[in-house]
């Protein structure tokens, strides 16, 4: 939703070209909602969702920890005021020299999903805490992350055993149920798997202590999503069901759910046309597309709410595309988007729910278009 502060900013500053405006008040509210919904979990903000320094500074000041994927993201979190003990290196794919740099910067918490990565960490970050990521099926998520990361729970047992024997602290298990996950039972299935790893290793005298429940908390796009409170209750119930009186420490890593609804992209209609005289659908070309930051429209996965100055008028089906000379730069075509028939070239279109996964996905200069500008207010 475009907040009043965002609308006022756009009305008074009139920034030229497409741009993202992020309202920090919304980020603050989201952080507090997570705190309240999951009071016993430490929050590690997934920096990749939006690494704007203002966002990182706000979250650091509120006490958030940070999930990072690279040395550069670790440095950003440190610059924002987080201490190294509040940073996890959560990418399961790391160069050994980057692990060593992270270790030099003080980071002692690392994600792994195979024995090969454990061996790197044992060499480059001796004695550190490691957690092993297990696969989930990603069912119910609009942006699944399943196959690339994690291993089956049986293998996680081997990975953590190896970590233990190499002098690392076999700390726990992690999973990510898939981004924009609206099925509350997804955490229940993943927690059952996590529990099985705990049980098998406990039988060998290796006592895991932590479950990292990842991200996946949704942003409202065109349809309602469960509240943070509903997620908190479902997760708490699943934790008690599987762990009973032996509750582990828990971590959550919200990215989208922390910043998605805090941002709005202002764009402009560059062209409206048809492909033939009796074409029913109009092609609406905006000044932002897949290469300007809207990469999550890939396969039409994320469908952003669009606000036009003509809302309320009669609507007709539109194919929405970006401004570049690549035919892949089409946002919505299979599932056409209804927009007012009165929409006109030059109209401003607000793309809502764009606070996450936009600025960093913009290309550097494809076709000479600048990367997406961002204002954090
Ligand atoms: C991307 C990512 C997140 C954030 O996911 P969201 O669905 O945006 O909340 C959390 N943890 C890890 C390891 C990630 O890669």
Coordinates of C-alpha atoms and ligand atoms in Angstrom, one line a residue:
X1 CA 0.0 0.0 0.0
X2 CA 1.2 3.5 -0.8
X3 CA 1.3 5.2 2.6
X4 CA 0.4 8.9 3.0
X5 CA 4.1 9.6 3.6
X6 CA 5.0 7.9 0.2
X7 CA 2.2 9.8 -1.6
X8 CA 3.4 13.1 -0.1
X9 CA 7.0 12.4 -1.0
X10 CA 6.1 11.7 -4.6
X11 CA 3.8 14.7 -4.8
X12 CA 6.3 17.2 -3.4
X13 CA 9.6 15.8 -4.8
X14 CA 8.3 14.7 -8.2
X15 CA 11.3 12.4 -8.8
X16 CA 12.1 11.9 -12.5
X17 CA 12.0 8.3 -13.9
X18 CA 10.9 5.1 -12.3
X19 CA 11.8 4.9 -8.6
X20 CA 11.1 2.9 -5.4
X21 CA 10.0 4.8 -2.3
X22 CA 10.3 2.9 1.0
X23 CA 8.5 4.0 4.1
X24 CA 10.6 3.1 7.2
X25 CA 7.6 3.4 9.5
X26 CA 6.2 0.3 7.8
X27 CA 9.4 -1.6 8.2
X28 CA 9.4 -0.7 11.9
X29 CA 5.8 -1.9 12.2
X30 CA 6.7 -5.1 10.5
X31 CA 9.6 -5.7 12.8
X32 CA 7.4 -5.2 15.8
X33 CA 4.8 -7.5 14.4
X34 CA 7.3 -10.3 14.0
X35 CA 8.6 -9.6 17.5
X36 CA 5.1 -9.9 18.9
X37 CA 4.1 -12.9 16.8
X38 CA 7.3 -14.9 17.6
X39 CA 8.6 -13.5 20.9
X40 CA 11.0 -16.4 21.5
X41 CA 12.6 -16.3 18.1
X42 CA 15.6 -14.2 17.2
X43 CA 15.0 -12.2 14.0
X44 CA 17.6 -12.3 11.3
X45 CA 16.6 -9.9 8.6
X46 CA 17.4 -11.4 5.1
X47 CA 19.6 -8.6 3.8
X48 CA 19.1 -9.6 0.2
X49 CA 15.5 -8.5 0.2
X50 CA 16.5 -4.9 0.4
X51 CA 20.0 -3.8 1.6
X52 CA 19.3 -0.1 1.7
X53 CA 21.5 1.4 4.5
X54 CA 18.6 3.2 6.1
X55 CA 16.7 0.0 6.4
X56 CA 19.7 -1.9 7.9
X57 CA 20.4 0.9 10.3
X58 CA 16.8 1.0 11.5
X59 CA 16.6 -2.7 12.0
X60 CA 20.0 -2.8 13.7
X61 CA 18.8 -0.1 16.1
X62 CA 15.7 -2.1 16.9
X63 CA 17.8 -5.1 17.8
X64 CA 17.5 -7.2 14.7
X65 CA 20.1 -9.7 13.6
X66 CA 21.0 -10.2 9.9
X67 CA 21.1 -13.1 7.5
X68 CA 23.7 -12.4 4.9
X69 CA 24.8 -14.1 1.7
X70 CA 28.2 -12.6 0.9
X71 CA 31.1 -10.7 2.5
X72 CA 29.6 -7.5 1.0
X73 CA 26.3 -8.1 2.8
X74 CA 28.2 -8.8 6.1
X75 CA 30.1 -5.5 5.7
X76 CA 26.8 -3.7 5.1
X77 CA 25.3 -5.1 8.3
X78 CA 28.4 -4.2 10.3
X79 CA 28.3 -0.6 8.8
X80 CA 24.7 -0.4 9.9
X81 CA 25.7 -1.0 13.5
X82 CA 25.2 -4.7 13.9
X83 CA 27.9 -6.5 15.8
X84 CA 29.4 -9.7 14.3
X85 CA 27.6 -11.9 16.8
X86 CA 24.3 -10.7 15.2
X87 CA 25.2 -11.8 11.7
X88 CA 24.8 -15.2 10.1
X89 CA 26.5 -16.2 6.9
X90 CA 23.4 -18.0 5.6
X91 CA 24.4 -18.8 2.0
X92 CA 25.2 -22.5 1.6
X93 CA 27.4 -21.7 -1.3
X94 CA 30.6 -19.8 -0.2
X95 CA 34.2 -19.6 -1.4
X96 CA 36.6 -20.7 1.3
X97 CA 38.4 -17.3 1.2
X98 CA 35.1 -15.5 1.8
X99 CA 34.4 -17.8 4.8
X100 CA 37.9 -16.8 6.0
X101 CA 37.1 -13.1 5.5
X102 CA 33.8 -13.5 7.4
X103 CA 35.6 -15.2 10.2
X104 CA 38.2 -12.3 10.3
X105 CA 35.2 -9.9 10.6
X106 CA 34.0 -11.9 13.6
X107 CA 31.2 -14.0 12.1
X108 CA 30.8 -17.3 13.8
X109 CA 27.5 -18.6 12.4
X110 CA 27.4 -20.4 9.1
X111 CA 24.9 -22.4 7.0
X112 CA 25.9 -25.6 5.3
X113 CA 24.1 -28.3 3.3
X114 CA 26.9 -30.8 2.5
X115 CA 30.1 -32.3 3.9
X116 CA 32.2 -30.4 1.4
X117 CA 31.0 -27.0 2.8
X118 CA 31.6 -28.2 6.4
X119 CA 35.2 -29.0 5.5
X120 CA 35.7 -25.5 4.1
X121 CA 34.3 -24.0 7.3
X122 CA 36.4 -26.2 9.6
X123 CA 39.5 -25.0 7.8
X124 CA 38.6 -21.3 7.4
X125 CA 36.4 -20.6 10.4
X126 CA 37.5 -23.1 13.0
X127 CA 35.2 -23.7 16.0
X128 CA 32.3 -21.8 14.5
X129 CA 28.6 -22.7 14.9
X130 CA 27.1 -24.4 11.8
X131 CA 23.5 -25.3 11.0
X132 CA 22.5 -27.6 8.2
X133 CA 19.8 -26.7 5.8
X134 CA 17.3 -29.4 4.9
X135 CA 15.3 -29.5 1.7
X136 CA 11.6 -28.7 1.7
X137 CA 9.2 -29.3 -1.1
X138 CA 8.3 -25.6 -1.4
X139 CA 4.6 -26.5 -1.8
X140 CA 2.3 -23.6 -1.3
X141 CA 5.0 -21.0 -2.0
X142 CA 4.7 -18.5 -4.9
X143 CA 8.4 -18.2 -5.2
X144 CA 9.8 -21.7 -4.3
X145 CA 13.5 -22.0 -3.2
X146 CA 13.5 -25.7 -2.8
X147 CA 15.8 -27.7 -5.0
X148 CA 18.9 -25.6 -5.0
X149 CA 19.5 -25.4 -1.3
X150 CA 19.5 -28.0 1.5
X151 CA 19.9 -31.8 1.6
X152 CA 17.5 -34.6 2.7
X153 CA 17.2 -34.9 6.6
X154 CA 19.2 -38.2 6.5
X155 CA 22.1 -36.5 4.9
X156 CA 21.9 -33.6 7.3
X157 CA 22.7 -36.1 10.1
X158 CA 25.9 -37.0 8.3
X159 CA 26.8 -33.4 7.6
X160 CA 26.4 -32.3 11.2
X161 CA 28.1 -35.4 12.6
X162 CA 31.1 -34.5 10.3
X163 CA 31.0 -30.9 11.6
X164 CA 31.1 -32.1 15.2
X165 CA 34.1 -34.4 14.5
X166 CA 35.9 -31.5 12.8
X167 CA 35.7 -29.4 15.9
X168 CA 32.8 -27.2 14.8
X169 CA 29.8 -26.6 16.9
X170 CA 27.0 -28.6 15.4
X171 CA 24.4 -26.0 16.3
X172 CA 21.2 -26.9 14.5
X173 CA 19.0 -27.3 11.4
X174 CA 17.6 -24.7 9.0
X175 CA 15.0 -24.7 6.3
X176 CA 13.2 -22.3 4.1
X177 CA 9.6 -23.2 3.2
X178 CA 9.7 -21.1 0.0
X179 CA 9.1 -17.4 -0.4
X180 CA 5.6 -15.9 -0.3
X181 CA 4.4 -19.0 1.6
X182 CA 0.7 -18.8 2.3
X183 CA 0.2 -22.4 3.6
X184 CA 0.6 -22.2 7.3
X185 CA 1.2 -26.0 7.5
X186 CA 4.4 -25.8 5.6
X187 CA 6.4 -25.0 8.8
X188 CA 4.8 -28.1 10.4
X189 CA 6.2 -30.4 7.8
X190 CA 9.6 -28.8 7.9
X191 CA 9.8 -28.9 11.7
X192 CA 9.0 -32.6 11.7
X193 CA 12.0 -33.1 9.4
X194 CA 14.2 -30.9 11.7
X195 CA 13.1 -32.9 14.7
X196 CA 14.2 -36.1 13.1
X197 CA 17.7 -34.8 12.6
X198 CA 17.8 -33.7 16.3
X199 CA 16.7 -37.2 17.4
X200 CA 19.2 -39.1 15.3
X201 CA 22.1 -37.0 16.4
X202 CA 21.1 -37.0 20.1
X203 CA 21.3 -40.8 20.0
X204 CA 25.0 -40.4 19.1
X205 CA 25.5 -37.8 21.9
X206 CA 25.5 -34.8 19.6
X207 CA 22.9 -32.4 21.0
X208 CA 21.6 -29.8 18.5
X209 CA 20.2 -26.7 20.0
X210 CA 18.8 -24.4 17.3
X211 CA 16.2 -24.5 14.5
X212 CA 16.4 -21.7 11.9
X213 CA 12.9 -21.5 10.4
X214 CA 14.0 -19.3 7.5
X215 CA 11.8 -16.7 5.7
X216 CA 8.7 -17.2 3.6
X217 CA 6.5 -14.8 5.4
X218 CA 4.4 -13.1 2.7
X219 CA 3.5 -9.6 1.6
X220 CA 0.0 -8.8 0.6
X221 CA -0.2 -8.4 -3.2
X222 CA -3.6 -8.8 -4.8
X223 CA -5.1 -11.2 -2.2
X224 CA -5.1 -11.3 1.5
X225 CA -2.5 -13.2 3.4
X226 CA -2.6 -14.6 6.9
X227 CA -1.3 -12.1 9.6
X228 CA 2.0 -12.3 11.3
X229 CA 0.1 -13.4 14.4
X230 CA -1.5 -16.3 12.5
X231 CA 2.0 -17.4 11.4
X232 CA 3.3 -17.1 14.9
X233 CA 0.5 -19.3 16.3
X234 CA 0.9 -22.0 13.6
X235 CA 4.7 -22.1 14.1
X236 CA 4.4 -22.2 17.9
X237 CA 1.9 -25.0 17.7
X238 CA 4.1 -27.0 15.3
X239 CA 7.1 -26.4 17.5
X240 CA 5.3 -27.7 20.6
X241 CA 3.9 -30.6 18.7
X242 CA 7.4 -31.8 17.5
X243 CA 9.7 -30.6 20.3
X244 CA 7.4 -30.7 23.3
X245 CA 9.3 -29.9 26.5
X246 CA 12.6 -29.8 24.6
X247 CA 12.1 -26.5 22.7
X248 CA 15.2 -25.5 20.8
X249 CA 16.3 -21.9 20.3
X250 CA 14.7 -20.6 17.2
X251 CA 15.6 -18.1 14.5
X252 CA 13.4 -16.6 11.7
X253 CA 14.8 -14.8 8.6
X254 CA 12.1 -12.7 7.2
X255 CA 13.0 -10.8 4.0
X256 CA 9.9 -10.1 1.9
X257 CA 7.6 -10.0 5.0
X258 CA 9.8 -7.3 6.6
X259 CA 10.1 -4.9 3.7
X260 CA 7.7 -5.9 0.8
X261 CA 4.7 -3.8 1.8
X262 CA 6.9 -0.9 2.8
X263 CA 7.8 0.1 -0.8
X264 CA 6.0 1.4 -3.8
X265 CA 7.5 1.9 -7.3
X266 CA 6.4 5.0 -9.2
X267 CA 6.4 4.3 -13.0
X268 CA 4.9 5.9 -16.1
X269 CA 3.0 4.6 -19.1
X270 CA 5.3 5.0 -22.1
X271 CA 3.0 3.5 -24.7
X272 CA -0.4 1.9 -25.1
X273 CA -1.0 0.0 -28.4
X274 CA -2.7 -2.9 -30.0
X275 CA -1.2 -5.5 -32.4
X276 CA -4.2 -5.4 -34.8
X277 CA -7.3 -3.4 -35.4
X278 CA -9.6 -5.9 -33.7
X279 CA -7.1 -6.8 -31.0
X280 CA -9.1 -7.1 -27.8
X281 CA -6.1 -6.7 -25.5
X282 CA -4.0 -3.5 -25.2
X283 CA -0.3 -3.6 -24.7
X284 CA 0.7 -1.3 -21.9
X285 CA 4.4 -0.5 -21.8
X286 CA 5.8 0.9 -18.6
X287 CA 9.1 2.6 -18.0
X288 CA 10.1 -0.3 -15.7
X289 CA 10.1 -4.0 -16.5
X290 CA 11.9 -7.3 -15.7
X291 CA 15.3 -5.7 -16.1
X292 CA 14.5 -2.6 -14.1
X293 CA 13.8 -4.4 -10.9
X294 CA 10.6 -6.4 -11.5
X295 CA 12.5 -9.7 -11.9
X296 CA 10.0 -11.5 -9.7
X297 CA 7.4 -11.3 -12.4
X298 CA 9.4 -14.1 -14.0
X299 CA 6.8 -16.8 -14.9
X300 CA 4.3 -14.2 -13.6
X301 CA 5.1 -15.5 -10.2
X302 CA 4.5 -12.3 -8.2
X303 CA 1.6 -10.3 -9.3
X304 CA 1.9 -6.7 -8.0
X305 CA -1.1 -4.5 -7.4
X306 CA -1.1 -1.6 -9.8
X307 CA -2.7 1.8 -9.0
X308 CA -3.5 4.2 -11.8
X309 CA -5.1 7.7 -11.7
X310 CA -8.1 6.3 -13.6
X311 CA -9.0 3.5 -11.2
X312 CA -12.8 3.2 -10.9
X313 CA -13.3 3.6 -14.7
X314 CA -14.3 0.6 -16.8
X315 CA -11.5 -1.9 -17.3
X316 CA -10.2 -4.0 -20.2
X317 CA -7.5 -6.7 -20.4
X318 CA -3.9 -5.6 -20.8
X319 CA -0.6 -7.2 -21.5
X320 CA 2.0 -5.3 -19.4
X321 CA 5.5 -5.0 -20.6
X322 CA 8.7 -3.2 -19.8
X323 CA 10.6 -0.6 -21.9
X324 CA 13.6 -2.6 -23.0
X325 CA 14.4 -4.3 -26.4
X326 CA 14.2 -7.8 -25.1
X327 CA 11.1 -9.8 -25.8
X328 CA 11.4 -11.5 -22.4
X329 CA 10.6 -8.1 -20.9
X330 CA 6.9 -8.8 -20.5
X331 CA 5.5 -8.8 -17.0
X332 CA 1.9 -10.2 -17.4
X333 CA 0.6 -11.8 -20.6
X334 CA -0.6 -15.4 -19.9
X335 CA -2.7 -13.9 -17.1
X336 CA -3.7 -10.5 -18.5
X337 CA -4.1 -7.5 -16.2
X338 CA -7.3 -5.6 -16.2
X339 CA -6.6 -1.8 -16.4
X340 CA -8.9 1.2 -17.0
X341 CA -9.8 1.7 -20.7
X342 CA -9.2 5.4 -20.1
X343 CA -5.5 4.8 -19.2
X344 CA -3.4 7.2 -21.2
X345 CA 0.2 7.5 -22.3
X346 CA 2.1 9.6 -19.6
X347 CA -0.1 8.4 -16.7
X348 CA 1.7 7.6 -13.5
X349 CA 1.3 4.0 -12.3
X350 CA 2.1 3.0 -8.8
X351 CA 3.4 -0.6 -8.4
X352 CA 2.6 -1.6 -4.8
X353 CA 4.3 -4.2 -2.6
X354 CA 7.7 -3.6 -4.2
X355 CA 9.9 -3.0 -1.1
X356 CA 11.5 -6.4 -1.5
X357 CA 13.5 -8.0 -4.3
X358 CA 13.4 -5.0 -6.7
X359 CA 16.4 -2.5 -6.4
X360 CA 19.0 -5.3 -6.3
X361 CA 17.5 -7.2 -9.2
X362 CA 17.7 -4.2 -11.5
X363 CA 20.3 -4.5 -14.3
X364 CA 23.2 -2.0 -14.5
X365 CA 22.5 -0.4 -17.8
X366 CA 20.6 -2.8 -20.2
X367 CA 19.6 -0.6 -23.1
X368 CA 21.1 2.4 -21.3
X369 CA 18.4 2.4 -18.6
X370 CA 19.7 3.3 -15.2
X371 CA 19.4 0.9 -12.2
X372 CA 16.2 1.5 -10.2
X373 CA 16.5 4.6 -8.0
X374 CA 15.4 4.2 -4.4
X375 CA 14.4 6.7 -1.7
X376 CA 14.0 5.6 1.8
X377 CA 11.9 8.0 3.9
Ligands
LIG1 C1 16.0 -15.3 0.8 C2 16.2 -15.9 2.1 C3 15.4 -15.6 3.1 C4 14.3 -14.6 3.0 O1 13.2 -15.2 2.4 P1 11.8 -14.4 2.3 O2 10.9 -15.4 1.7 O3 12.0 -13.2 1.5 O4 11.3 -14.1 3.7 C5 15.6 -16.1 4.4 N1 16.6 -17.0 4.5 C6 17.4 -17.4 3.5 C7 18.5 -18.4 3.8 C8 17.2 -16.9 2.3 O5 18.0 -17.3 1.3

